[in-house]
Amino acid sequence: MKTESPPTPPLTLAAASFAALGSEQRLSVLRCLVRAGPEGLSIGELGTRTDVTGSTLTHHLKLLNAAGLVKQQRQGRSTICAAVAYAEVEALAHFLLTECCADAPAPCKDHDHG
């Protein structure tokens, strides 16, 4: 059974999202939050797991938040960060692959085209 592909984002939206991920540290932070699941992680735990702390982590979280990829929520004295844009990240992958091999002289047989 084939699942429906996520809608492809417009070029400018895709570019902005990829720009937010255009840093090894930001990509590491987002990947760590995706691994943590919807419960997220405290900023302290996120910093420990990614080895990105302090103002650098705050800067990266601000950019990821502005891109709509993560959210931050106060819980008592802690700030919890969580990845929220699973569908958007999937749409970015789809954006890259939607026209895979479209201009190839023969169909590619070594990978699935969805």
GROMACS .gro file of C-alpha atoms in nm:
model
  114
    1MET     CA    1   0.000   0.000   0.000
    2LYS     CA    2   0.151   0.331  -0.106
    3THR     CA    3   0.138   0.614   0.143
    4GLU     CA    4   0.058   0.965   0.032
    5SER     CA    5   0.362   1.187  -0.006
    6PRO     CA    6   0.377   1.509   0.193
    7PRO     CA    7   0.312   1.826  -0.006
    8THR     CA    8   0.625   1.972  -0.160
    9PRO     CA    9   0.716   2.308  -0.004
   10PRO     CA   10   0.767   2.610  -0.229
   11LEU     CA   11   1.128   2.675  -0.321
   12THR     CA   12   1.163   2.975  -0.088
   13LEU     CA   13   1.020   2.784   0.211
   14ALA     CA   14   1.246   2.486   0.139
   15ALA     CA   15   1.548   2.717   0.112
   16ALA     CA   16   1.468   2.882   0.446
   17SER     CA   17   1.426   2.545   0.616
   18PHE     CA   18   1.748   2.409   0.469
   19ALA     CA   19   1.926   2.729   0.575
   20ALA     CA   20   1.814   2.667   0.934
   21LEU     CA   21   1.970   2.322   0.907
   22GLY     CA   22   2.285   2.457   0.741
   23SER     CA   23   2.502   2.409   1.046
   24GLU     CA   24   2.644   2.086   1.185
   25GLN     CA   25   2.548   2.197   1.534
   26ARG     CA   26   2.187   2.285   1.441
   27LEU     CA   27   2.149   1.960   1.253
   28SER     CA   28   2.288   1.776   1.555
   29VAL     CA   29   2.043   1.956   1.786
   30LEU     CA   30   1.744   1.877   1.565
   31ARG     CA   31   1.850   1.514   1.525
   32CYS     CA   32   1.889   1.480   1.901
   33LEU     CA   33   1.540   1.623   1.954
   34VAL     CA   34   1.392   1.392   1.692
   35ARG     CA   35   1.554   1.098   1.872
   36ALA     CA   36   1.411   1.219   2.204
   37GLY     CA   37   1.057   1.207   2.068
   38PRO     CA   38   0.764   1.434   2.146
   39GLU     CA   39   0.854   1.466   2.515
   40GLY     CA   40   1.165   1.661   2.418
   41LEU     CA   41   1.461   1.743   2.638
   42SER     CA   42   1.554   2.014   2.882
   43ILE     CA   43   1.803   2.265   2.749
   44GLY     CA   44   2.063   2.128   2.991
   45GLU     CA   45   2.016   1.770   2.873
   46LEU     CA   46   2.011   1.880   2.510
   47GLY     CA   47   2.338   2.066   2.562
   48THR     CA   48   2.496   1.764   2.729
   49ARG     CA   49   2.386   1.525   2.454
   50THR     CA   50   2.498   1.750   2.167
   51ASP     CA   51   2.799   1.911   2.334
   52VAL     CA   52   2.653   2.251   2.242
   53THR     CA   53   2.585   2.471   2.543
   54GLY     CA   54   2.516   2.822   2.663
   55SER     CA   55   2.461   3.109   2.426
   56THR     CA   56   2.559   2.895   2.126
   57LEU     CA   57   2.277   2.650   2.197
   58THR     CA   58   2.035   2.938   2.257
   59HIS     CA   59   2.132   3.089   1.921
   60HIS     CA   60   2.080   2.762   1.736
   61LEU     CA   61   1.747   2.694   1.907
   62LYS     CA   62   1.628   3.043   1.813
   63LEU     CA   63   1.699   2.977   1.445
   64LEU     CA   64   1.539   2.631   1.452
   65ASN     CA   65   1.237   2.774   1.632
   66ALA     CA   66   1.203   3.056   1.377
   67ALA     CA   67   1.207   2.795   1.100
   68GLY     CA   68   0.925   2.610   1.277
   69LEU     CA   69   1.134   2.298   1.332
   70VAL     CA   70   1.140   2.301   1.714
   71LYS     CA   71   0.938   2.446   1.998
   72GLN     CA   72   1.035   2.550   2.347
   73GLN     CA   73   0.807   2.538   2.649
   74ARG     CA   74   0.863   2.634   3.011
   75GLN     CA   75   0.798   2.360   3.265
   76GLY     CA   76   0.862   2.495   3.609
   77ARG     CA   77   1.222   2.609   3.618
   78SER     CA   78   1.319   2.419   3.304
   79THR     CA   79   1.274   2.492   2.937
   80ILE     CA   80   1.183   2.186   2.737
   81CYS     CA   81   1.273   2.172   2.368
   82ALA     CA   82   1.108   1.935   2.123
   83ALA     CA   83   1.114   1.872   1.752
   84VAL     CA   84   0.771   1.952   1.614
   85ALA     CA   85   0.804   1.957   1.239
   86TYR     CA   86   0.825   1.590   1.149
   87ALA     CA   87   0.596   1.642   0.848
   88GLU     CA   88   0.798   1.945   0.737
   89VAL     CA   89   1.127   1.753   0.755
   90GLU     CA   90   0.967   1.471   0.556
   91ALA     CA   91   0.842   1.729   0.304
   92LEU     CA   92   1.198   1.863   0.267
   93ALA     CA   93   1.323   1.514   0.185
   94HIS     CA   94   1.037   1.475  -0.060
   95PHE     CA   95   1.127   1.814  -0.213
   96LEU     CA   96   1.474   1.681  -0.292
   97LEU     CA   97   1.356   1.346  -0.425
   98THR     CA   98   1.029   1.429  -0.601
   99GLU     CA   99   1.195   1.473  -0.940
  100CYS     CA  100   1.466   1.213  -0.887
  101CYS     CA  101   1.598   1.087  -1.219
  102ALA     CA  102   1.338   1.291  -1.413
  103ASP     CA  103   1.597   1.390  -1.671
  104ALA     CA  104   1.787   1.060  -1.677
  105PRO     CA  105   1.792   0.888  -2.015
  106ALA     CA  106   1.676   0.561  -1.856
  107PRO     CA  107   1.488   0.487  -1.533
  108CYS     CA  108   1.714   0.435  -1.233
  109LYS     CA  109   1.683   0.083  -1.100
  110ASP     CA  110   1.901   0.113  -0.790
  111HIS     CA  111   1.655   0.310  -0.575
  112ASP     CA  112   1.283   0.363  -0.517
  113HIS     CA  113   1.118   0.675  -0.656
  114GLY     CA  114   0.818   0.665  -0.422
   0.00000   0.00000   0.00000
